[in-house]
Amino acid sequence: MMQEDELIEGDFTFRAVLVGLLVGLVLCMTNIYFGLQTGWVSMMSLQSALLGFAIFKFLPLVPRLFPSSKPLTPQENVVLQTTAVATGTMPLAAGLVGIIPALGMMTMKEDGRDPIVLSYWSLVLWCLAVAFFGVFLAAPLRRQVIVKEKLVFPSGTATAQLISLLHKTPLPSERSTYRSAGSTAYRRLPRTSRSQSPPAERSRLSGEEVRLDGVEKDSEVMSGQGWWALGWSFVASGALTVLSFLFPFIFSIPIFDVLGIPFGTSLAANWMWWLTPSLSYVGQGIIMGFPVTISMNVGMVVGWAVLSPLSKHLGWAPGPVSSTTEGARGWILWVALAIMIAESIISLLPITISYLTVVYRHYTQRSTGPKIFARSSSPRQSSETEDDDYYDPLSDHEDDDPEVEPAERLVPGSWIKSGLVASAVLGVGLVWLVFGKDGIHPWATAVGLVLASMLSLIGVRALGETDLNPVSGIGKISQLLFAVLQPGNVVANIIAGGVAEAGAQQAGDLMQDLKTGHLLRASPRSQFYGQMIGSLASVFVATAGYKFYTSTYVIPGPQFAVPSAGIWLNLARLLNNGHLPLHVVPFMISFGIVFGVIAALKAFKHNLPASSSPWLVRSINYLPSGIAFAVGFLNSPSFSIARLIGGYIAYRASKSSPTGETPLLAIVVASGFVLGEGVLSIVTLTMASAGVGAVSCYGCGLGGGGYCSGGC
């Protein structure tokens, strides 16, 4: 047990929160840019820690602002990145890259009402309605899933390891070992005495240890060349972004038109096949990893090279290929939706079954005893501590990973109870105020919040074990339910899904941050403060950023297709007496079944008999990810191709690494690529809003043109 004098104090500081807000502002605008473009939004925990540390290390202005301050501590960096993540992820939590654009895409013909375009202040009220409920949901789950069960939370653990490398301090709480990490490229996971992972996962965690030489090598990277790599990759990506704004042809190279010559067509102008050499999407591919980008590109080939021409030539999608209503893009979107729903539901099953089984078993065991709430009898705890103890469905034994933090560093239970009630009442009232009687009924919003509470338990557990928060599946489950509770109302269906998704997504994000803080002994209460401050600030930052983009660009349009909005709106329409495009149903059923089976094989592979062939287990690992496969349908080919390039770079780099993982230097370069385009997109947005357009549209007319974005 950690003693009082060993606890590191002073992690919640003005400078950590201030810099966290500044970093979060950058991440928020970056996520709006990428979210509107491809639906891709990231926590960016690693990037937050990197940027925050770099600001204190290299900017000469910081010592002048804080002349008597000590160097940034690891615990301050935890609070910094927690604040930044809370600020940066609001575009997804508030649906600014999904449900809000979807409401603006409604039509009188399809939905029986005009589109809903919220003013700035209405959008602020909506963001306030969903900004805090998930924060209060996460706090009481910490003791169960992090302290007692020691779930991995891979991204949170990776961020803790990176912070420890930046500050040249070992993780104080747990021994660690390297392992291969799938789509999360850099990770160092804790060895625990009692794993809650499935058997197959446990064997993987403990069976791939390598020499700790990698730690020294990573420390050297972050002491010198890593910072140069981050700077140069940022500059290169940012410069290419500005150059492509001035000369749009750079990001719309019709290189595939050569393949269309025998057919007398321009693949770029007519079929949306062009090359976008975006370094940011190359960086995303490095972070995603090779297997994910392969799945994405297989989906891209099936969707855009097979199903799109098929639906067009057979007259099932007679409109322009780029149209989401009458064109091939809208037709294949339905197939992608079927894949995502099938995989989301099947993937949630093992987590749901496991959780409900454990809860039921221990409930029946306790039903004969007098104790329902687990209490600690540690002498260091006062009566205030009782407010910090939460219902524990697993065990009430004192020696089962007891709480290591004193009461004054925890979030009091009274805060959580009152916060949940207050944020729920605030949410119900503000949603009613914004959308009125034609939107969603107050009781329906309340049901959505209850659903978010239940599904967030499953989502947090899935995130802790797999690094995947199934928020898209949670949102769709909510939509399915509300098609029954409030039928015939597309607006209510979309809003209900958004409310449930927001709560689950925020709870998951905060839990990753709490895992980072737990490993580095940061105060959970300080992180809670950072999350609340970041969420409040992001209400205004994210709203301003979204309105800035929508006032400058046509959304959806050639540059910002908003694929997530199409998914939300089309499912809502279908569930509310809508109709499907011609002949798409057999394809939806076929692809749904295939990827449902694949998801089941992956989810239950640990239940295979011990006598099963190792080849069979390995083969299951090589099956494509359904979500990534579907994203290949949703995004135009250029984005998937750029990510594949990055995935291949990660693969080659991992082959030359002694750990078998993507080296830290590659992750640093990828972070620079992503941040470079994201930050400089703010500059190009400002230029566009000021009336500055392309310097030259040369090349945009090749093959019929019409595919350059920007001012052409």
XYZ file of C-alpha atoms in Angstrom:
712
model
C 0.000 0.000 0.000
C 1.331 3.439 -0.894
C 1.901 5.665 2.136
C 0.607 9.222 2.412
C 4.051 10.797 2.147
C 4.774 8.813 -1.009
C 1.858 10.343 -2.888
C 2.809 12.931 -5.465
C 0.907 16.150 -4.887
C 0.481 19.264 -6.972
C -0.562 17.559 -10.211
C -3.571 19.848 -10.712
C -1.858 23.126 -11.598
C -2.864 26.201 -13.504
C -0.112 25.709 -16.073
C -1.067 22.080 -16.757
C -4.724 22.994 -17.308
C -3.885 26.070 -19.399
C -1.551 24.222 -21.741
C -3.994 21.300 -21.822
C -6.716 23.662 -23.025
C -4.420 25.093 -25.703
C -3.445 21.645 -26.925
C -7.085 20.548 -26.746
C -8.147 23.509 -28.892
C -5.748 22.340 -31.606
C -6.954 18.751 -31.307
C -10.592 19.844 -31.379
C -10.180 21.723 -34.645
C -8.125 18.842 -36.036
C -10.837 16.336 -35.159
C -13.536 18.509 -36.730
C -11.479 18.634 -39.930
C -10.841 14.890 -40.123
C -14.291 14.004 -38.791
C -16.127 16.006 -41.435
C -13.808 14.640 -44.098
C -13.786 10.911 -43.312
C -15.579 10.339 -39.990
C -12.222 9.639 -38.278
C -11.912 11.143 -34.792
C -9.183 10.202 -32.312
C -8.556 10.704 -28.600
C -4.968 11.701 -29.471
C -3.742 10.991 -25.956
C -0.201 10.315 -27.152
C -0.155 13.473 -29.237
C -1.479 15.509 -26.306
C 1.296 14.295 -24.023
C 3.908 14.914 -26.715
C 2.698 18.414 -27.519
C 2.319 19.390 -23.883
C 5.794 18.213 -23.005
C 7.275 19.911 -26.089
C 5.624 23.224 -25.197
C 7.235 23.248 -21.763
C 10.537 21.956 -23.081
C 11.113 24.110 -26.134
C 8.983 27.263 -26.108
C 10.914 30.126 -24.498
C 7.702 31.942 -23.536
C 6.639 29.282 -21.029
C 9.459 29.910 -18.497
C 8.633 33.629 -18.658
C 4.980 32.939 -17.823
C 6.018 30.668 -14.966
C 9.442 32.017 -13.881
C 9.562 30.211 -10.546
C 8.046 26.957 -11.687
C 9.711 23.581 -11.601
C 9.934 21.284 -14.633
C 6.659 19.729 -15.709
C 6.011 16.566 -13.697
C 4.593 13.322 -15.114
C 1.477 13.798 -12.994
C 0.950 17.299 -14.388
C 1.338 15.861 -17.876
C -1.413 13.355 -17.078
C -3.749 16.200 -16.095
C -2.628 18.149 -19.171
C -3.450 15.338 -21.579
C -6.719 14.546 -19.759
C -7.823 18.150 -20.209
C -6.695 18.126 -23.836
C -8.523 14.885 -24.632
C -11.734 16.194 -23.050
C -11.463 19.331 -25.165
C -10.433 17.555 -28.344
C -13.052 14.803 -28.475
C -16.177 16.960 -28.143
C -16.763 16.887 -31.940
C -17.599 13.188 -31.596
C -19.293 13.335 -28.182
C -21.632 16.103 -29.324
C -22.162 14.564 -32.758
C -20.704 17.528 -34.645
C -19.278 15.141 -37.238
C -22.344 12.879 -37.275
C -25.812 13.638 -35.974
C -25.719 17.448 -36.285
C -24.793 17.369 -40.015
C -27.345 14.550 -40.436
C -30.118 16.801 -39.118
C -29.010 19.420 -41.643
C -29.238 16.887 -44.491
C -32.939 16.106 -44.021
C -35.307 16.981 -46.843
C -39.030 17.579 -47.120
C -39.277 14.864 -49.767
C -37.566 12.138 -47.743
C -38.378 13.111 -44.156
C -41.487 15.268 -44.344
C -39.736 18.265 -42.816
C -37.088 20.845 -43.605
C -33.488 20.397 -42.474
C -32.608 21.452 -38.930
C -29.722 23.903 -38.892
C -28.920 25.014 -35.361
C -27.701 28.524 -34.618
C -24.486 29.023 -32.657
C -26.245 29.391 -29.296
C -28.629 26.507 -29.947
C -25.626 24.358 -30.756
C -23.925 25.508 -27.546
C -27.009 24.434 -25.567
C -27.000 21.037 -27.295
C -23.314 20.517 -26.493
C -23.946 21.487 -22.866
C -26.741 18.916 -22.755
C -24.362 16.028 -23.537
C -21.053 17.380 -22.215
C -21.008 16.097 -18.635
C -23.183 13.009 -18.167
C -20.477 10.644 -19.438
C -17.894 12.254 -17.148
C -19.950 11.411 -14.070
C -20.614 7.909 -15.445
C -16.904 7.094 -15.604
C -15.782 8.132 -12.122
C -17.501 5.341 -10.137
C -16.270 2.659 -12.557
C -12.584 3.388 -11.937
C -12.233 1.344 -8.758
C -13.825 -1.715 -10.358
C -12.240 -1.928 -13.795
C -8.856 -0.305 -13.117
C -7.982 -0.892 -9.457
C -9.629 -4.260 -8.842
C -9.764 -5.956 -12.238
C -6.685 -4.232 -13.676
C -8.090 -4.192 -17.199
C -5.419 -3.279 -19.707
C -6.896 -0.173 -21.408
C -4.119 -0.361 -24.022
C -4.154 3.261 -25.228
C -4.157 4.544 -21.658
C -1.256 2.253 -20.798
C 0.626 3.340 -23.923
C 0.193 6.989 -22.964
C 1.505 6.279 -19.456
C 4.563 4.571 -20.908
C 5.209 7.470 -23.275
C 4.932 10.022 -20.461
C 7.352 7.989 -18.360
C 9.807 8.011 -21.270
C 9.411 11.743 -21.821
C 10.083 12.501 -18.169
C 12.685 9.724 -17.797
C 10.899 8.158 -14.849
C 9.818 4.508 -14.562
C 6.182 3.653 -14.103
C 5.855 3.688 -10.317
C 2.968 1.291 -9.915
C 3.388 -1.837 -11.976
C 6.027 -3.953 -13.688
C 5.650 -3.938 -17.444
C 6.371 -6.080 -20.427
C 6.282 -5.410 -24.136
C 3.885 -7.207 -26.403
C 2.560 -6.983 -29.918
C -0.377 -4.625 -30.029
C -2.372 -5.129 -33.202
C -3.789 -1.851 -34.436
C -2.437 0.203 -31.527
C 1.070 0.608 -32.656
C 3.085 1.343 -29.540
C 2.198 -0.244 -26.270
C 3.740 -1.487 -23.069
C 1.266 -3.434 -21.015
C 1.302 -4.229 -17.311
C 1.825 -7.691 -15.957
C -0.900 -8.356 -13.438
C -1.311 -11.059 -10.858
C -4.876 -11.709 -11.960
C -6.001 -11.097 -15.522
C -9.646 -10.664 -16.468
C -8.913 -11.089 -20.176
C -10.108 -14.120 -22.136
C -7.665 -17.083 -22.147
C -6.415 -16.393 -25.661
C -5.737 -12.788 -24.737
C -3.952 -13.768 -21.541
C -1.565 -16.040 -23.395
C -0.761 -13.282 -25.824
C -0.070 -10.795 -23.049
C 2.429 -13.064 -21.330
C 3.921 -14.926 -24.265
C 5.663 -12.209 -26.263
C 8.200 -10.736 -23.911
C 11.334 -9.210 -25.406
C 14.457 -7.669 -24.010
C 14.062 -4.332 -22.289
C 16.691 -2.851 -24.612
C 13.772 -1.143 -26.320
C 13.239 1.057 -23.274
C 16.728 2.514 -23.531
C 16.331 2.978 -27.271
C 13.012 4.781 -26.844
C 14.553 7.012 -24.195
C 17.286 7.964 -26.641
C 14.653 8.730 -29.286
C 12.818 11.122 -26.988
C 16.085 12.743 -25.904
C 17.127 13.899 -29.345
C 16.113 12.733 -32.793
C 12.492 12.182 -31.808
C 11.876 15.902 -31.389
C 13.529 16.714 -34.700
C 11.415 14.035 -36.355
C 8.236 15.450 -34.798
C 9.118 18.972 -35.938
C 10.077 18.089 -39.497
C 7.091 15.776 -40.021
C 4.784 18.510 -38.715
C 6.315 21.084 -41.076
C 6.223 18.736 -44.078
C 2.567 17.823 -43.562
C 1.535 21.412 -42.865
C 3.389 22.747 -45.907
C 1.788 20.142 -48.172
C -1.636 21.068 -46.777
C -1.207 24.761 -47.578
C 0.258 23.924 -50.995
C -2.711 21.703 -51.836
C -5.073 24.527 -50.863
C -3.326 26.881 -53.281
C -2.995 24.193 -55.988
C -5.919 21.735 -55.462
C -4.632 19.379 -58.123
C -1.976 18.170 -55.637
C -4.576 16.398 -53.510
C -6.642 15.175 -56.497
C -4.147 13.544 -58.840
C -6.047 11.507 -61.492
C -3.377 8.822 -61.611
C -5.934 6.029 -62.091
C -7.271 7.532 -65.310
C -4.669 5.438 -67.103
C -6.707 2.368 -66.157
C -9.877 3.948 -67.548
C -8.492 4.643 -71.025
C -9.571 1.231 -72.456
C -13.113 1.936 -71.255
C -13.196 5.507 -72.503
C -13.883 6.981 -69.076
C -12.166 9.095 -66.439
C -11.962 7.175 -63.208
C -11.323 10.401 -61.322
C -14.094 12.561 -62.736
C -16.725 9.831 -63.054
C -15.872 7.202 -60.414
C -14.070 9.150 -57.648
C -10.776 7.309 -58.124
C -7.913 9.751 -57.613
C -4.829 9.898 -55.414
C -4.563 12.182 -52.380
C -0.932 12.111 -51.200
C -1.885 13.434 -47.771
C 0.807 12.904 -45.158
C -1.791 13.089 -42.396
C -3.587 10.021 -43.732
C -0.251 8.283 -44.140
C 0.334 9.080 -40.469
C -3.082 7.682 -39.567
C -2.148 4.484 -41.384
C 1.049 4.177 -39.342
C -0.930 4.550 -36.121
C -3.703 2.187 -37.249
C -1.277 -0.533 -38.298
C -0.989 -2.738 -41.358
C -3.818 -5.253 -40.633
C -6.435 -2.508 -40.176
C -5.389 -0.631 -43.312
C -5.435 -3.856 -45.329
C -9.017 -4.528 -44.190
C -9.913 -0.961 -45.105
C -8.445 -1.261 -48.591
C -10.036 -4.642 -49.266
C -13.336 -2.967 -48.436
C -12.423 -0.057 -50.668
C -11.778 -2.385 -53.641
C -14.994 -4.349 -53.071
C -17.067 -1.221 -52.610
C -15.632 1.180 -55.167
C -14.256 -1.187 -57.821
C -16.957 -3.890 -57.739
C -20.249 -2.842 -56.136
C -20.195 0.794 -57.254
C -19.855 0.021 -61.016
C -22.292 -2.879 -60.630
C -25.031 -0.727 -59.106
C -24.430 2.035 -61.641
C -24.453 -0.086 -64.789
C -27.463 -2.166 -63.738
C -29.480 0.974 -63.052
C -29.836 0.408 -59.305
C -28.094 3.734 -58.579
C -28.781 5.907 -61.639
C -27.531 9.228 -60.252
C -23.963 10.560 -60.191
C -21.598 8.163 -58.414
C -20.829 10.783 -55.745
C -24.498 11.208 -54.769
C -25.476 9.774 -51.376
C -29.153 9.604 -52.308
C -29.389 8.384 -55.919
C -25.788 7.471 -56.739
C -23.529 4.494 -56.172
C -22.001 6.122 -53.104
C -25.382 6.077 -51.386
C -26.080 2.535 -52.592
C -22.886 0.998 -51.160
C -23.400 2.994 -47.955
C -26.266 0.630 -47.086
C -24.016 -2.394 -47.434
C -21.475 -0.708 -45.145
C -24.243 -0.035 -42.624
C -25.249 -3.708 -42.587
C -21.645 -4.749 -41.972
C -21.206 -2.262 -39.115
C -24.434 -3.278 -37.369
C -23.672 -7.002 -37.684
C -20.146 -6.694 -36.315
C -21.097 -4.232 -33.577
C -23.864 -6.432 -32.184
C -21.900 -9.688 -32.393
C -18.763 -8.099 -30.910
C -20.741 -6.841 -27.919
C -22.153 -10.291 -27.141
C -19.180 -11.904 -25.339
C -18.553 -8.809 -23.222
C -22.254 -8.548 -22.375
C -22.615 -12.253 -21.573
C -19.473 -12.263 -19.448
C -20.484 -9.189 -17.490
C -24.061 -10.303 -16.850
C -22.891 -13.781 -15.858
C -20.420 -12.427 -13.321
C -22.941 -9.981 -11.876
C -25.621 -12.648 -11.596
C -23.278 -15.199 -10.019
C -22.026 -12.836 -7.351
C -25.457 -11.412 -6.718
C -26.790 -14.868 -5.974
C -23.800 -15.564 -3.744
C -24.354 -12.383 -1.780
C -28.119 -12.695 -1.546
C -27.715 -14.978 1.474
C -25.317 -12.601 3.208
C -25.846 -9.233 4.875
C -23.377 -7.219 2.756
C -24.209 -5.668 -0.578
C -21.762 -2.815 -0.626
C -18.058 -3.412 -0.394
C -16.396 -1.395 2.334
C -12.796 -1.124 3.224
C -11.815 -1.221 6.877
C -8.463 0.414 6.305
C -7.657 2.715 9.225
C -6.601 5.498 6.905
C -10.158 5.943 5.666
C -12.587 8.235 7.400
C -16.332 8.515 7.145
C -15.802 10.485 3.931
C -14.375 7.349 2.384
C -17.726 5.638 2.465
C -18.858 8.081 -0.183
C -15.973 6.899 -2.356
C -16.857 3.197 -2.228
C -18.957 1.841 -5.033
C -20.997 -1.276 -5.598
C -18.634 -4.073 -6.511
C -20.211 -7.009 -8.339
C -17.045 -9.110 -8.234
C -15.736 -9.421 -4.721
C -15.842 -7.889 -1.296
C -12.613 -9.382 -0.049
C -10.255 -6.863 1.498
C -7.204 -8.356 -0.166
C -8.693 -8.140 -3.671
C -6.768 -5.157 -5.024
C -7.901 -2.528 -2.479
C -7.992 1.149 -3.339
C -4.510 2.689 -3.308
C -5.600 6.309 -3.154
C -6.662 8.214 -0.031
C -10.132 9.722 0.082
C -8.962 13.282 -0.577
C -7.598 12.261 -3.996
C -10.757 10.428 -5.082
C -13.987 11.828 -6.473
C -16.521 11.754 -3.617
C -19.557 9.606 -4.202
C -21.834 12.500 -3.239
C -20.403 14.497 -6.146
C -21.074 11.628 -8.518
C -24.662 11.091 -7.393
C -25.554 14.762 -7.508
C -23.628 15.225 -10.763
C -25.437 12.383 -12.496
C -28.809 13.779 -11.456
C -27.909 17.376 -12.331
C -26.363 16.517 -15.717
C -29.332 14.289 -16.588
C -31.857 17.005 -15.709
C -29.761 19.560 -17.589
C -29.571 17.287 -20.610
C -33.286 16.558 -20.745
C -34.200 20.224 -20.305
C -31.734 21.601 -22.852
C -32.591 19.011 -25.523
C -36.281 19.914 -25.110
C -35.402 23.621 -25.302
C -33.332 23.200 -28.477
C -35.558 20.815 -30.464
C -39.006 21.445 -28.981
C -42.100 19.315 -29.370
C -41.242 18.354 -32.964
C -38.004 16.766 -31.815
C -37.694 14.256 -29.020
C -39.932 14.025 -25.959
C -38.301 14.680 -22.556
C -39.139 11.173 -21.362
C -37.437 9.773 -24.462
C -34.262 11.775 -23.762
C -34.309 10.409 -20.210
C -34.614 6.872 -21.576
C -31.652 7.619 -23.850
C -29.558 8.623 -20.828
C -30.539 5.457 -18.965
C -29.590 3.440 -22.035
C -26.266 5.281 -22.170
C -25.649 4.334 -18.530
C -26.221 0.641 -19.173
C -24.384 0.426 -22.474
C -21.418 2.439 -21.191
C -20.687 -0.388 -18.723
C -20.317 -2.750 -21.655
C -18.416 -0.198 -23.727
C -15.915 0.546 -20.970
C -15.241 -3.156 -20.431
C -14.776 -3.708 -24.175
C -12.400 -0.751 -24.280
C -10.418 -2.082 -21.339
C -9.912 -5.475 -22.947
C -9.703 -4.699 -26.669
C -8.927 -0.971 -27.010
C -12.170 -0.642 -28.987
C -15.047 1.424 -27.664
C -18.064 0.225 -29.688
C -19.819 3.601 -29.607
C -21.078 3.291 -33.172
C -22.819 0.044 -32.269
C -24.202 1.596 -29.079
C -25.657 4.483 -31.084
C -27.278 2.122 -33.573
C -28.754 -0.037 -30.807
C -30.322 3.123 -29.407
C -31.720 4.003 -32.821
C -33.266 0.532 -33.128
C -34.913 0.905 -29.725
C -36.299 4.360 -30.442
C -37.825 3.220 -33.699
C -40.245 1.408 -31.353
C -40.465 3.989 -28.542
C -41.020 7.029 -30.755
C -41.879 5.717 -34.235
C -42.125 7.876 -37.308
C -39.820 10.584 -35.960
C -36.460 10.758 -37.726
C -35.264 13.646 -35.552
C -35.968 11.807 -32.302
C -34.271 8.691 -33.622
C -31.074 10.538 -34.478
C -30.978 12.533 -31.234
C -31.586 9.458 -29.075
C -28.707 7.652 -30.739
C -26.496 10.687 -30.256
C -27.307 10.944 -26.544
C -26.457 7.273 -25.929
C -23.264 7.469 -27.982
C -22.102 10.628 -26.202
C -22.357 9.091 -22.733
C -20.563 5.870 -23.696
C -17.833 7.674 -25.622
C -17.053 10.136 -22.825
C -17.022 7.411 -20.183
C -14.581 5.382 -22.267
C -12.268 8.307 -22.984
C -12.061 9.268 -19.331
C -11.410 5.652 -18.335
C -8.392 5.501 -20.666
C -7.118 8.698 -19.034
C -7.758 7.299 -15.560
C -5.703 4.222 -16.461
C -2.837 6.521 -17.449
C -3.200 8.397 -14.183
C -3.384 5.184 -12.152
C -0.104 3.922 -13.605
C 1.632 7.258 -12.969
C -0.030 7.941 -9.586
C -1.878 11.060 -10.674
C -4.834 12.142 -8.584
C -8.178 10.861 -9.946
C -9.829 13.963 -8.557
C -7.388 16.192 -10.451
C -8.145 14.308 -13.648
C -11.848 14.721 -12.969
C -11.337 18.487 -12.662
C -9.400 18.503 -15.940
C -12.106 16.526 -17.704
C -14.835 18.884 -16.477
C -12.880 22.006 -17.435
C -11.945 20.598 -20.840
C -15.508 19.515 -21.580
C -16.899 22.933 -20.654
C -14.321 24.788 -22.752
C -14.867 22.495 -25.711
C -18.580 23.302 -25.776
C -17.688 26.759 -27.082
C -14.539 25.820 -29.018
C -16.104 22.897 -30.892
C -19.273 24.845 -31.661
C -17.284 27.776 -33.021
C -15.105 25.463 -35.095
C -18.069 23.612 -36.559
C -19.913 26.831 -37.448
C -16.684 28.167 -38.969
C -16.435 25.163 -41.286
C -20.128 25.117 -42.236
C -20.096 28.833 -43.027
C -17.032 28.474 -45.258
C -17.569 25.152 -47.034
C -20.533 23.286 -48.473
C -21.161 20.392 -46.086
C -21.655 17.746 -47.313
C -19.585 18.637 -50.334
C -16.577 17.585 -52.406
C -14.075 18.329 -49.633
C -16.129 17.314 -46.596
C -18.393 14.378 -47.420
C -19.403 13.751 -43.758
C -19.834 9.969 -44.215
C -20.894 9.459 -40.577
C -23.877 11.754 -41.083
C -25.078 9.629 -43.986
C -25.004 6.519 -41.788
C -27.024 8.197 -39.021
C -29.628 9.678 -41.355
C -30.103 6.663 -43.587
C -30.621 4.289 -40.654
C -33.098 6.703 -39.060
C -34.994 6.952 -42.337
C -35.082 3.191 -42.764
C -36.377 2.639 -39.229
C -39.085 5.247 -39.712
C -40.992 3.937 -42.736
C -38.154 4.534 -45.148
C -37.271 2.427 -48.171
C -34.068 0.880 -49.421
C -32.476 1.379 -52.862
C -33.184 -1.172 -55.566
C -31.687 -4.639 -55.061
C -29.480 -3.617 -52.122
C -31.188 -5.930 -49.592
C -29.574 -9.207 -50.790
C -26.156 -7.588 -50.602
C -26.846 -6.194 -47.124
C -27.950 -9.605 -45.868
C -25.035 -11.437 -47.491
C -22.324 -9.080 -46.246
C -24.003 -8.805 -42.834
C -23.997 -12.588 -42.421
C -20.392 -12.936 -43.572
C -19.056 -10.297 -41.194
C -21.364 -11.426 -38.409
C -19.756 -14.879 -38.665
C -16.285 -13.337 -38.785
C -17.055 -11.224 -35.715
C -18.354 -14.318 -33.895
C -15.220 -16.297 -34.746
C -13.025 -13.503 -33.411
C -15.143 -12.920 -30.328
C -15.401 -16.571 -29.296
C -12.093 -17.929 -30.567
C -10.896 -18.322 -26.973
C -13.682 -20.895 -26.505
C -12.265 -23.187 -29.168
C -11.263 -26.640 -27.878
C -7.670 -26.987 -26.722
C -7.183 -29.567 -29.462
C -7.954 -27.008 -32.187
C -5.286 -26.564 -34.807
C -2.956 -23.589 -34.215
C -3.383 -22.875 -37.922
C -7.114 -22.367 -37.335
C -6.518 -19.837 -34.558
C -3.978 -17.951 -36.669
C -6.357 -17.953 -39.618
C -9.053 -16.271 -37.534
C -6.605 -13.491 -36.675
C -6.094 -12.823 -40.387
C -9.798 -12.338 -41.104
C -10.647 -8.711 -41.958
C -12.097 -6.271 -39.464
C -15.706 -5.521 -40.362
C -15.631 -1.921 -39.166
C -12.435 -1.192 -41.115
C -13.862 -2.993 -44.153
C -16.997 -0.826 -43.952
C -14.944 2.368 -43.593
C -13.388 1.465 -46.945
C -16.923 1.782 -48.377
C -17.671 5.075 -46.625
C -14.509 6.963 -47.606
C -13.518 7.681 -51.171
C -10.586 5.508 -52.334
C -7.962 8.249 -51.992
C -8.097 8.252 -48.179
C -7.866 4.463 -47.876
C -4.918 4.288 -50.256
C -2.978 6.905 -48.292
C -3.648 4.988 -45.064
C -2.435 1.770 -46.685
C 0.870 3.453 -47.473
C 1.195 4.355 -43.807
C 0.214 0.861 -42.712
C 2.909 -0.640 -44.911
C 5.482 1.753 -43.466
C 4.488 0.600 -39.976
C 4.803 -3.030 -41.075
C 8.300 -2.554 -42.489
C 9.385 -0.589 -39.440
C 8.125 -3.277 -37.074
C 10.082 -5.916 -38.997
C 13.319 -4.064 -38.295
C 12.460 -3.430 -34.645
C 13.880 -5.724 -31.932
C 10.524 -5.647 -30.154
C 8.531 -6.616 -33.241
C 6.398 -3.489 -32.781
C 6.183 -0.241 -34.656
C 9.119 1.795 -33.242
C 8.384 4.851 -31.155
C 10.156 7.042 -33.719
C 7.619 5.995 -36.381
C 4.747 6.866 -34.032
C 6.310 10.263 -33.360
C 6.636 10.937 -37.104
C 3.039 9.798 -37.653
C 1.869 12.157 -34.915
C 3.664 15.023 -36.639
C 2.007 14.144 -39.932
C -1.487 14.090 -38.392
C -1.003 17.272 -36.378
C 0.626 19.145 -39.254
C -2.363 18.896 -41.580
C -4.816 19.316 -38.719
C -3.235 22.530 -37.456
C -2.586 24.063 -40.863
C -6.145 23.243 -41.909
C -7.120 26.008 -39.471
C -4.955 28.366 -41.521
C -6.505 27.286 -44.818
C -9.965 27.545 -43.260
C -9.216 31.134 -42.264
C -7.907 31.888 -45.753
C -11.025 30.412 -47.366
C -13.355 32.370 -45.074
C -11.479 35.543 -46.021
C -12.140 34.874 -49.695
C -8.699 33.536 -50.576
C -8.972 30.743 -53.117
C -6.741 28.589 -55.225
C -3.822 30.229 -56.967
C -4.171 27.846 -59.896
C -6.677 25.204 -60.921
C -4.281 23.727 -63.439
C -4.814 19.993 -63.821
C -8.326 19.953 -62.413
C -9.827 19.691 -65.888
C -7.976 16.514 -66.817
C -10.290 13.700 -67.787
C -13.409 15.828 -67.526
C -12.522 17.495 -64.204
C -14.953 18.190 -61.462
C -13.033 16.350 -58.773
C -10.753 19.070 -57.408
C -11.836 20.496 -54.084
C -11.104 23.961 -52.762
C -11.693 27.044 -54.842
C -11.846 25.299 -58.227
